[in-house]
Coordinates of C-alpha atoms in Angstrom, one line a residue:
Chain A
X1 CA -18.3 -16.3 19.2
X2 CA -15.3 -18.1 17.9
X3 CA -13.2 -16.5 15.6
X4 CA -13.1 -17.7 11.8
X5 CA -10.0 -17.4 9.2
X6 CA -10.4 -16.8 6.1
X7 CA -10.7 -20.2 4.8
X8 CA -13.8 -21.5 7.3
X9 CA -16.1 -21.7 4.3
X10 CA -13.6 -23.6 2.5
X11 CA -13.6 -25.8 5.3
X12 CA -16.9 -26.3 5.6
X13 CA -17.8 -27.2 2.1
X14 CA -14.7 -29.8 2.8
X15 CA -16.8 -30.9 5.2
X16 CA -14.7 -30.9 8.3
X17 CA -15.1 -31.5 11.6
X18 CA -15.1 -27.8 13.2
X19 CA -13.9 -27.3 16.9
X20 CA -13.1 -24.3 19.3
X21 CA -9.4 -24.2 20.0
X22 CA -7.8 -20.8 21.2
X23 CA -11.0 -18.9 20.5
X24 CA -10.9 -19.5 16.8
X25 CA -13.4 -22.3 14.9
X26 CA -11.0 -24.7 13.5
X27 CA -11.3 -28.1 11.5
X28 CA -10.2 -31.0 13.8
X29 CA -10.3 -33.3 11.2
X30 CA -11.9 -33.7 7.2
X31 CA -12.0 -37.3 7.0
X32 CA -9.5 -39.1 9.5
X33 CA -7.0 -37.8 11.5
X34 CA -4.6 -41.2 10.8
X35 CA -5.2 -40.8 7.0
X36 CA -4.4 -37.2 7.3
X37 CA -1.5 -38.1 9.1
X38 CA -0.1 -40.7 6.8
X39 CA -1.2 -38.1 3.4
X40 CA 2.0 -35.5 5.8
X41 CA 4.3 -38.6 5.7
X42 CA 4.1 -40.1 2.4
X43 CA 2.7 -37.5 0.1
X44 CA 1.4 -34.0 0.7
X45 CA -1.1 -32.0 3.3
X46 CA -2.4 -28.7 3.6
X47 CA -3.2 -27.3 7.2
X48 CA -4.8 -23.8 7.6
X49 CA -2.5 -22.0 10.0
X50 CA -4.4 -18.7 9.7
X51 CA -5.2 -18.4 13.2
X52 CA -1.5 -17.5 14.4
X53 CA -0.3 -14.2 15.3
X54 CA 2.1 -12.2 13.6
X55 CA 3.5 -8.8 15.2
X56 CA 6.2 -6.8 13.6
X57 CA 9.3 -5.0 14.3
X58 CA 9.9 -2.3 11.8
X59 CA 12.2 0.8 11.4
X60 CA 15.8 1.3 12.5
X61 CA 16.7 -0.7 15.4
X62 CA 14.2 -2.9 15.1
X63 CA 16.5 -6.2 14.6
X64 CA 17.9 -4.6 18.1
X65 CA 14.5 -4.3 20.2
X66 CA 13.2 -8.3 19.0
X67 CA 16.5 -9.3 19.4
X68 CA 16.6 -8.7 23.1
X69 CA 12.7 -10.3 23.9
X70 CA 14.0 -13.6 21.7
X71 CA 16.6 -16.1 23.1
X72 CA 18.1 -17.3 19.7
X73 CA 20.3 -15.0 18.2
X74 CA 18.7 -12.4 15.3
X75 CA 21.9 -11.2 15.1
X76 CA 24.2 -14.2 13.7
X77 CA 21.6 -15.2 11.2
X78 CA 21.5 -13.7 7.6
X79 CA 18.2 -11.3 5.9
X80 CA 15.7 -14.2 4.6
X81 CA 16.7 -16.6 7.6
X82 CA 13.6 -17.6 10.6
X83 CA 15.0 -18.8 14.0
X84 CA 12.7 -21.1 16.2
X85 CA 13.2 -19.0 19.6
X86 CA 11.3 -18.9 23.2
X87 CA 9.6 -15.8 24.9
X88 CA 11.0 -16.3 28.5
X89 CA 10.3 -14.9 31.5
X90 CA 12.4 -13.7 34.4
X91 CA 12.3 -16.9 35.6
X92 CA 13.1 -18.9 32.5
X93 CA 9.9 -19.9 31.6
X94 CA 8.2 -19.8 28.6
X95 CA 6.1 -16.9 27.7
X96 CA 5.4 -18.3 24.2
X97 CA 7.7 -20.1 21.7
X98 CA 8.0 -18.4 18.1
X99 CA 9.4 -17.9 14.8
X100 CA 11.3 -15.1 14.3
X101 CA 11.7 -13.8 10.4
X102 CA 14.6 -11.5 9.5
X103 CA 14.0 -9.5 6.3
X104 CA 16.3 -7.2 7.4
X105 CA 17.7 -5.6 10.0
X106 CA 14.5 -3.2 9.7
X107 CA 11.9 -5.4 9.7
X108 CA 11.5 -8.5 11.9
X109 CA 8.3 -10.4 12.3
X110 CA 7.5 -12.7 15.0
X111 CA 5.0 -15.7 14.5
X112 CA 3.3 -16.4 17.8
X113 CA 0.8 -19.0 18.7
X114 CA -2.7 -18.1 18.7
X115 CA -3.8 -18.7 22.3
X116 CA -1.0 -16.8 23.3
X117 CA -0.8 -13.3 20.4
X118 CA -2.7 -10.9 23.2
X119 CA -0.7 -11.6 26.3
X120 CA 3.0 -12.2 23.8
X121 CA 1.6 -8.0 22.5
X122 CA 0.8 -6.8 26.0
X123 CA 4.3 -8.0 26.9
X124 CA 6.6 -7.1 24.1
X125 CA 4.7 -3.9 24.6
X126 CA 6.1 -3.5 28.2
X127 CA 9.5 -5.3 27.4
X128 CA 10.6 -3.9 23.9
X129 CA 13.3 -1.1 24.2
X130 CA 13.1 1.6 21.1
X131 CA 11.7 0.1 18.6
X132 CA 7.5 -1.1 19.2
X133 CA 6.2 -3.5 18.0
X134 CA 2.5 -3.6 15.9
X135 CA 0.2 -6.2 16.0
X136 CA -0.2 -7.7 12.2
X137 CA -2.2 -11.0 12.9
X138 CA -5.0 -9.1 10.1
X139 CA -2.8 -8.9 7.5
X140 CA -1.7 -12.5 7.5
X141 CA -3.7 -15.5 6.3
X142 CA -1.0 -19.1 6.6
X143 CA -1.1 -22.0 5.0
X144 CA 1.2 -25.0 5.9
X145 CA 2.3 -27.3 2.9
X146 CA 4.2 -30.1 4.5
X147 CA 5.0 -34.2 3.1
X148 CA 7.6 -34.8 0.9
X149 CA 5.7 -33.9 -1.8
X150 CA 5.4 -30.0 -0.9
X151 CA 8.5 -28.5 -2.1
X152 CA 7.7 -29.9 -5.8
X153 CA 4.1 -28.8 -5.4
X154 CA 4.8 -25.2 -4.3
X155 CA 7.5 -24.9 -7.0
X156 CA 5.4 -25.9 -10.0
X157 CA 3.0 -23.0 -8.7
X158 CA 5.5 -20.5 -8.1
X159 CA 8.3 -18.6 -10.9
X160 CA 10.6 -18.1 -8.0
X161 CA 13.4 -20.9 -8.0
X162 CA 13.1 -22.6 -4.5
X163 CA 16.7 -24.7 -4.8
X164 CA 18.4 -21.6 -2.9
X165 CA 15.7 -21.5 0.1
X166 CA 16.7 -23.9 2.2
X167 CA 15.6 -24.8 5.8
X168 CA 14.6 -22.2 7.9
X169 CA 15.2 -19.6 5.1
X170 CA 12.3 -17.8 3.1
X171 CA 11.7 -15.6 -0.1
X172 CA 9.0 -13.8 -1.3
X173 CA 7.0 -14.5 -4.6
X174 CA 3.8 -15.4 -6.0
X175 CA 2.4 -18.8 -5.6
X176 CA -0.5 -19.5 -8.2
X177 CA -0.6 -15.9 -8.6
X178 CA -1.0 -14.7 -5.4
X179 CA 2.0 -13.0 -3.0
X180 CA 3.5 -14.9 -0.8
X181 CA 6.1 -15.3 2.1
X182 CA 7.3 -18.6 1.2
X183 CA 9.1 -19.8 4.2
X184 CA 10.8 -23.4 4.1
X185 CA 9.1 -23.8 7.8
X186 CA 6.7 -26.4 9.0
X187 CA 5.8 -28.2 12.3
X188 CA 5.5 -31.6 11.3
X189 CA 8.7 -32.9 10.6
X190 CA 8.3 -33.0 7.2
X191 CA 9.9 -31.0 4.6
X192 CA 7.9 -28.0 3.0
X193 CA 6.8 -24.5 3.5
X194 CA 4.7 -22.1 5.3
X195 CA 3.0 -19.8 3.2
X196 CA 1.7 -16.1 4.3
X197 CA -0.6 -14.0 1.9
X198 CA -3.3 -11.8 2.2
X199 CA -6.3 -13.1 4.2
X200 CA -8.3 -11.9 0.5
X201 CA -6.0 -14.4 -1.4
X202 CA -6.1 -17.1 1.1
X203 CA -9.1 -19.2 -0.3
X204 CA -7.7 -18.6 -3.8
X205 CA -4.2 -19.9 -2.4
X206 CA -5.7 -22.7 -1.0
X207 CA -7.7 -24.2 -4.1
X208 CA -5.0 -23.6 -6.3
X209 CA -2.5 -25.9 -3.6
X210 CA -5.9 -28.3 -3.5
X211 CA -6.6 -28.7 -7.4
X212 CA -2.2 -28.9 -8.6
X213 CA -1.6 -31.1 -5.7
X214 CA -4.6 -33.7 -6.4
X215 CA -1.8 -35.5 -8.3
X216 CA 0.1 -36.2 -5.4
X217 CA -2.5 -37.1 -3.2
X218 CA -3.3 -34.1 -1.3
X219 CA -5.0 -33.9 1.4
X220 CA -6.4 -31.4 3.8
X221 CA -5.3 -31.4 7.3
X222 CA -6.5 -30.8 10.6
X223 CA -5.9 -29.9 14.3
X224 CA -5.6 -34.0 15.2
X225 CA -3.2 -34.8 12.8
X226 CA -0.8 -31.6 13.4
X227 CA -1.3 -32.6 16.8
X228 CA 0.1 -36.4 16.1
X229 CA 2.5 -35.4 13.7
X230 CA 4.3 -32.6 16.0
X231 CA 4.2 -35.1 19.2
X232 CA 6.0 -38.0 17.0
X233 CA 8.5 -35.4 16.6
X234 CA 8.2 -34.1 20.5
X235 CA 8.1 -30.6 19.0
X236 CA 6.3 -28.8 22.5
X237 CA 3.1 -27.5 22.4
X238 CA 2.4 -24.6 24.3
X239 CA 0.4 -24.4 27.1
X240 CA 0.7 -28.5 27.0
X241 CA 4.8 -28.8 27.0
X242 CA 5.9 -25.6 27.9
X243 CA 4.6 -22.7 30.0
X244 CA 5.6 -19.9 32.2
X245 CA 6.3 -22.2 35.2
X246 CA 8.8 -24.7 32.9
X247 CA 12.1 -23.1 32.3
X248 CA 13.8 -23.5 28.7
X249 CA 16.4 -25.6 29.8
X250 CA 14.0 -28.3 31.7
X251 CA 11.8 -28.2 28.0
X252 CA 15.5 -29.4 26.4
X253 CA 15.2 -26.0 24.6
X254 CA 18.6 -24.9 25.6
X255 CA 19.7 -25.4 22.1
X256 CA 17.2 -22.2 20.9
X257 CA 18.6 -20.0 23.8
X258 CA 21.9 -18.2 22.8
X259 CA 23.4 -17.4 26.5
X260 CA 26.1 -15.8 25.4
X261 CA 24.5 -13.1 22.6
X262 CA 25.5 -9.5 22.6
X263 CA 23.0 -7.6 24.9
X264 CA 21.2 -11.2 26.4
X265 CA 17.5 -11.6 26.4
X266 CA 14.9 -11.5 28.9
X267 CA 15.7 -15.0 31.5
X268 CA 18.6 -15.1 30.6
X269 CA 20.0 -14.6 33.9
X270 CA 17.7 -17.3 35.1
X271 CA 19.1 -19.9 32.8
X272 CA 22.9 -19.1 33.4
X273 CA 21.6 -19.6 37.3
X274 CA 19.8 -23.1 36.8
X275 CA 22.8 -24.1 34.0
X276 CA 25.2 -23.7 37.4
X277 CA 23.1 -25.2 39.4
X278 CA 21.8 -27.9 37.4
X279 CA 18.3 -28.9 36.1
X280 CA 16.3 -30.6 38.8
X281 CA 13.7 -31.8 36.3
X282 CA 13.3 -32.7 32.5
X283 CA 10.9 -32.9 30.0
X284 CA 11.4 -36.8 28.4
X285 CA 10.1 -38.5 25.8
X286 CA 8.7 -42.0 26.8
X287 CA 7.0 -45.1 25.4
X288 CA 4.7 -47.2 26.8
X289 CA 5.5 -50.4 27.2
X290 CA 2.2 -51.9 29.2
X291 CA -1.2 -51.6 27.1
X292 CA -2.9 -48.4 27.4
X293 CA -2.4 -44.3 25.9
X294 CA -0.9 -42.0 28.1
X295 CA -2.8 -38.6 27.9
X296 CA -2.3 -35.1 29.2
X297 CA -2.6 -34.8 32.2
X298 CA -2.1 -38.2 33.4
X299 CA 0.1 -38.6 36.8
X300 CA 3.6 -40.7 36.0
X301 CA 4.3 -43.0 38.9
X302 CA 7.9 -44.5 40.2
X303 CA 7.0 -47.1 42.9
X304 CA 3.5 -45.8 43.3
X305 CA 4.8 -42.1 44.1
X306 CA 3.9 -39.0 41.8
X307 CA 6.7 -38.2 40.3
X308 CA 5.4 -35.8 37.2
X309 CA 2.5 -36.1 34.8
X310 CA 2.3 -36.7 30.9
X311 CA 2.3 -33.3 29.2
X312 CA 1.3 -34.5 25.7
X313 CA 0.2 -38.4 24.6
X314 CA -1.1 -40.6 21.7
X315 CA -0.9 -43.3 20.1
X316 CA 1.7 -42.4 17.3
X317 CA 0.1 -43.6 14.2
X318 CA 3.6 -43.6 11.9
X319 CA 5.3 -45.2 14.8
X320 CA 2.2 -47.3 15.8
X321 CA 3.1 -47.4 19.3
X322 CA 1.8 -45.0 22.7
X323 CA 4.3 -42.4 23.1
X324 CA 4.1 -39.5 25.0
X325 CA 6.1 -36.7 27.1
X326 CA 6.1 -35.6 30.5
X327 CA 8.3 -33.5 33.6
X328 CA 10.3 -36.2 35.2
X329 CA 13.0 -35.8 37.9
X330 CA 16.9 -35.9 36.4
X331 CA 17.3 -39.3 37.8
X332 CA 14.5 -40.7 35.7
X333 CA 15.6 -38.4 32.9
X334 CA 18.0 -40.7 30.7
X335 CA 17.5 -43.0 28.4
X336 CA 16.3 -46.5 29.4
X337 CA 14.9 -45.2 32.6
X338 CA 11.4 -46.6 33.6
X339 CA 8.7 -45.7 35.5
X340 CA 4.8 -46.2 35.2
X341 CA 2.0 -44.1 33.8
X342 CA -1.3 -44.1 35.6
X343 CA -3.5 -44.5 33.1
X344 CA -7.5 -44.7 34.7
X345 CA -6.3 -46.3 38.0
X346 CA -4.0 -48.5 36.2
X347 CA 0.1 -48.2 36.3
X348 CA 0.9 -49.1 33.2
X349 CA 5.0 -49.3 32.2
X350 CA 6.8 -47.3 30.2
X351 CA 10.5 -46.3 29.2
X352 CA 11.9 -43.2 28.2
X353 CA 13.2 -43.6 24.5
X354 CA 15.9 -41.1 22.1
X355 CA 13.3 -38.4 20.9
X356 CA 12.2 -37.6 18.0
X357 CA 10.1 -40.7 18.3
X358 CA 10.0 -40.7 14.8
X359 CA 12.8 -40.8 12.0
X360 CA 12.5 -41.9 8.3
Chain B
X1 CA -24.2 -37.6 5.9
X2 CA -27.6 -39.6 8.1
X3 CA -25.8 -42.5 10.3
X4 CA -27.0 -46.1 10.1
X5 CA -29.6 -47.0 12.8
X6 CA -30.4 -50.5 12.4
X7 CA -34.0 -51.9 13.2
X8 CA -33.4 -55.0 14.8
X9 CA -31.2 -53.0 17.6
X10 CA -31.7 -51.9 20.8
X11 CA -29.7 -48.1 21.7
X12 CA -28.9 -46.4 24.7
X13 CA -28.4 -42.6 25.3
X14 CA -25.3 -43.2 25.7
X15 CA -24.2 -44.9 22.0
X16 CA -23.9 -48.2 22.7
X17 CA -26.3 -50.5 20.4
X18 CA -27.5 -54.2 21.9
X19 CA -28.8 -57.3 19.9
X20 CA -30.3 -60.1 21.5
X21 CA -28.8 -63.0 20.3
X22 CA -30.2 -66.3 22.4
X23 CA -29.3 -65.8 25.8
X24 CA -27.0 -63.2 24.9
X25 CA -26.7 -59.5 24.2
X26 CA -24.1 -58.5 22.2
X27 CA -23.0 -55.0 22.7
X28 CA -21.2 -52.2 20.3
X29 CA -21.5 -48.6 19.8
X30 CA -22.9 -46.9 17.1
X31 CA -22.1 -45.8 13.8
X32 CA -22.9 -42.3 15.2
X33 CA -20.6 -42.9 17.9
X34 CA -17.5 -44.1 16.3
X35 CA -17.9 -41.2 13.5
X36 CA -17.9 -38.5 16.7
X37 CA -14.9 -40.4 18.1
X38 CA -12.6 -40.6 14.7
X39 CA -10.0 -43.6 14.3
X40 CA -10.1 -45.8 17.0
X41 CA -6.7 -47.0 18.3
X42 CA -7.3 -48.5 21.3
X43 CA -10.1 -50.7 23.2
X44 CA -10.4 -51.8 26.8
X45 CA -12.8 -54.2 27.7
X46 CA -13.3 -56.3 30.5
X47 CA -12.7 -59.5 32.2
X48 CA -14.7 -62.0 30.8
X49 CA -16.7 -63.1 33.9
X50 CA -17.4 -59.5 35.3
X51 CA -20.8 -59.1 36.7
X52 CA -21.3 -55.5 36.1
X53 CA -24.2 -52.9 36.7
X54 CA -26.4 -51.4 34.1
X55 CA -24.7 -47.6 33.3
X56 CA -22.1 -48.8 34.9
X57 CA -18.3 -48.2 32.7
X58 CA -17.2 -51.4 31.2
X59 CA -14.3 -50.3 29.2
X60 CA -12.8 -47.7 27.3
X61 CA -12.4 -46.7 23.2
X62 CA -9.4 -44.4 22.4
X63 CA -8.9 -42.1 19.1
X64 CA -5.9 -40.4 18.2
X65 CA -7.2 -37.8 19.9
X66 CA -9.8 -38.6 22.6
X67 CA -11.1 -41.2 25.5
X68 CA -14.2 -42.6 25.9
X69 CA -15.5 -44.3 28.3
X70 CA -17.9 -47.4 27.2
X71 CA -21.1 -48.0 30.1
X72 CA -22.7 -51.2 30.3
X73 CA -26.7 -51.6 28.3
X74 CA -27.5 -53.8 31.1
X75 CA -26.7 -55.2 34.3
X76 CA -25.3 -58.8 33.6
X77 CA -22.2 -61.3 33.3
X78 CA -19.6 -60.5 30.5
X79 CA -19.2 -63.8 29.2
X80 CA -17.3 -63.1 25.6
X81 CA -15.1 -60.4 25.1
X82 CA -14.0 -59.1 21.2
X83 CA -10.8 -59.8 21.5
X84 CA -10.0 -59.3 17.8
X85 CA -9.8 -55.3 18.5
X86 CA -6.6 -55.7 20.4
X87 CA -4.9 -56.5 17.3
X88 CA -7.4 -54.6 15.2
X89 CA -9.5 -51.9 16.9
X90 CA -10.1 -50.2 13.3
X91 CA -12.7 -52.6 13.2
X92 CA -15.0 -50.4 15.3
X93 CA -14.7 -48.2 12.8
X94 CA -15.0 -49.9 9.8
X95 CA -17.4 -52.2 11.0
X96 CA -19.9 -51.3 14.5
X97 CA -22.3 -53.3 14.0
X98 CA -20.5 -56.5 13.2
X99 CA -16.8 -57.1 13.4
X100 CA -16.5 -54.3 15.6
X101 CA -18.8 -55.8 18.3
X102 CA -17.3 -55.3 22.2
X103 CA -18.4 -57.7 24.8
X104 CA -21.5 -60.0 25.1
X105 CA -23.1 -60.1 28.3
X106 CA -25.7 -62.5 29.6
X107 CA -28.4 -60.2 31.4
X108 CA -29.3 -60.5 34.6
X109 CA -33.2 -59.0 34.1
X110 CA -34.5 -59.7 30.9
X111 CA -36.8 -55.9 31.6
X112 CA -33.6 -54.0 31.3
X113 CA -33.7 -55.5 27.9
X114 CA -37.1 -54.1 26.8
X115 CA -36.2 -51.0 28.8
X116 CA -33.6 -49.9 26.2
X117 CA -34.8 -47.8 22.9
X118 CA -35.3 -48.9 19.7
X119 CA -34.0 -47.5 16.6
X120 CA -37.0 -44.3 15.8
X121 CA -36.2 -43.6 19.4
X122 CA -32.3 -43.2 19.0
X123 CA -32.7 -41.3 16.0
X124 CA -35.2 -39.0 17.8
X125 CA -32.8 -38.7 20.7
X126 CA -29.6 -38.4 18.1
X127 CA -31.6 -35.2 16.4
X128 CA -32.4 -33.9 19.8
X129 CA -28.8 -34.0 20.6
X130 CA -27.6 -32.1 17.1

């Protein structure tokens, strides 16, 4: 039996479209997946992020023992800042990708993908040095706000002045009377915030959001539409993009992995190795030039040899075109490089193209 | 929300409607099936001139999301192909049973034809389905 958040009934009387993803009954879609895309782009959308896992660090040393399991860097970022980081392997490869909050150097939480909160626990419990860290998926309902229309949204529901909170910083507060992490977070590539409360305040949370926002043209937001929204902006997806066998450096996640922080993290070593060496392979953003959608799973072909497969694919609908990404050798890695995806027998063209796909 | 199930159609199990129009039979899916598939991006039809089995895949519909595979009513000739839904394949959303019409075939056995349900049995097999 599927797991349900807090806000399934709300769902349902929304009358969404309710699928199984990660072991947890989630809408899909309310009315259409494009129009909930394009409400995230030009306006305002509302996605119930409930299902993903939160497990703490608390007490002294606890900056110290997430620090070390992270690759970004805990340390160089200030109380009320949240890093995008990787989980990595000995190898390099992903474990999970997360958000790290630091409220202080007491108390750090880490925000972990659903499919992924028992094994990320099971490991942090065998990895973490001191400090342990407690599962606290249960105390957490999340709601995304994203479009350009969030920030004025959340403030006009909120006392707490959100001018200061700037990307990847958060407060806390009430919003429409209810406590909140408000975190200026999102995974859209749209401005706005995430919002944490208690899974008891969640549906009240979300009405309020759903009732001041129908000025703005609110809408709420499914799986499809996160799902188009995050690939225009090739953020990964786990288990689609990354995984344990992909190294952080072939994902083009260097950038999140802080080689040289006091004390390292777990891969690190790996990465150093592979940096020397040099990547063999690299995850690319392409577009298709032939007719057809590249979808995961799909082989990518250079003169009729396998030389990778698509890991995520749609048809963009703010950029209107196919795009997708995919594991290619280096040599096929840089811009302007071609090669074909087989798409149902066919070999259709495509070119790899500057990521994100899409830009205002 | 109950989908549209037109009389004058013919159904198969497999979503596609077919209306006889003359010689020809032209072919879409249903109002049931383009609400389970969401907002159709892309369609793939076939050659016009394709002799092609009954059940047999004839093309494909894409969502933002998902693929489907479209299978032939009949066995026949595809002798017209829609090829407004290039351009346009919201149309098989916004319209399934007219602008949003596939391929017309010319069938080679007129039985096949009768062979294919009518509306009250579509609807029965649709509730079966739920």
């Amino acid at each position: 039996m599927a797991r349900r958040t807090p806000l399934n009934a709300a769902h349902r009387g929304l009358g969404a479209r309710m699928v199984d993803f990660a072991g947890w009954d989630m809408p899909v879609q309310y009315t259409s997946v494009i129009g909930e895309h394009e409400a995230v782009r030009n306006a305002v959308g509302l996605f119930d992020v409930s299902h993903m896992g939160e497990i703490e660090f608390s007490g002294p040393g606890a900056l110290e023992a997430a620090n070390k399991l992270i690759t970004n860097d805990l340390a160089r970022c200030a109380d009320g800042q949240a890093l995008y980081a990787g989980l990595l392997n000995d190898e390099g490869g992903f474990v999970d990708d997360v958000v790290a909050y630091r409220f202080s150097p007491e108390r750090i939480l880490i925000v972990v993908n659903a499919s992924n909160k028992d094994k990320d626990l099971a490991w942090m419990l065998s990895r973490a040095e001191g400090v342990k860290p407690v599962d606290r998926s249960d105390d957490y309902a999340q709601i995304a706000v994203q479009g350009p229309k969030a920030v004025a949204l959340v403030q006009r529901l909120t006392p707490v002045d959100l001018t200061p909170v700037g990307t990847y910083r958060f407060t806390e507060g009430s919003v429409a009377g209810v406590p909140c992490i408000i975190s200026r977070t999102g995974y859209t590539g749209e401005d706005g915030f995430e919002l944490y409360c208690a899974p008891g305040d969640a549906e009240k949370l979300w009405n309020a959001l759903l009732r001041e926002g129908e000025r703005d043209g609110v809408k709420p937001c499914g799986l499809g539409a996160r799902d188009s929204l995050r690939t225009e902006m090739k953020y990964a997806l786990y288990g689609n993009d990354i995984d344990e066998t992909h190294t952080a450096l072939e994902a083009g996640l260097g950038w999140i992995c802080k080689l040289d922080k006091a004390g390292g993290f777990i891969g690190r070593d790996a990465l150093v190795k592979q940096k020397a060496e040099g990547v063999k392979r690299k995850l690319v953003g392409f577009q298709v030039t032939g007719s057809g959608i590249a979808r995961h799973g799909y082989p990518l072909l250079k003169d009729g040899q396998r030389v990778g497969e698509v890991t995520s694919g749609t048809q963009g609908p703010s950029v209107k075109k196919p795009i997708g990404f995919g594991y290619v050798p280096v040599e096929l890695a840089a811009e302007g490089a071609t090669f074909d995806v087989e798409i149902r027998g066919r070999a259709v063209p495509a070119v790899v193209v500057k990521t994100p796909f899409w830009k205002k | 929300m109950a989908d549209n199930i037109p009389e004058n159609l013919k159904y198969t199990k497999e979503h596609e409607w077919a209306r006889q129009e003359g010689k020809v039979l032209v072919v879409g899916i249903t109002e049931h099936a383009q609400r389970q598939l969401g907002d159709v991006v892309y369609v793939e039809l076939p050659k016009v001139g394709a002799v092609l089995d009954a059940e047999s895949p004839f093309g494909t519909v894409e969502s933002v999301k998902a693929v489907s595979e479209l299978f032939m009513p009949v066995s026949g000739k595809v002798v017209k192909v829609n090829e407004e839904l290039t351009e346009s394949p919201e149309l098989v959303n916004e319209d399934p049973y007219g602008d949003g019409w596939l391929i017309q075939v010319e069938p080679s056995d007129s039985k096949q034809v009768a062979g294919l349900l009518d509306a009250a049995a579509y609807t029965k097999y649709l509730k079966e389905e739920e």
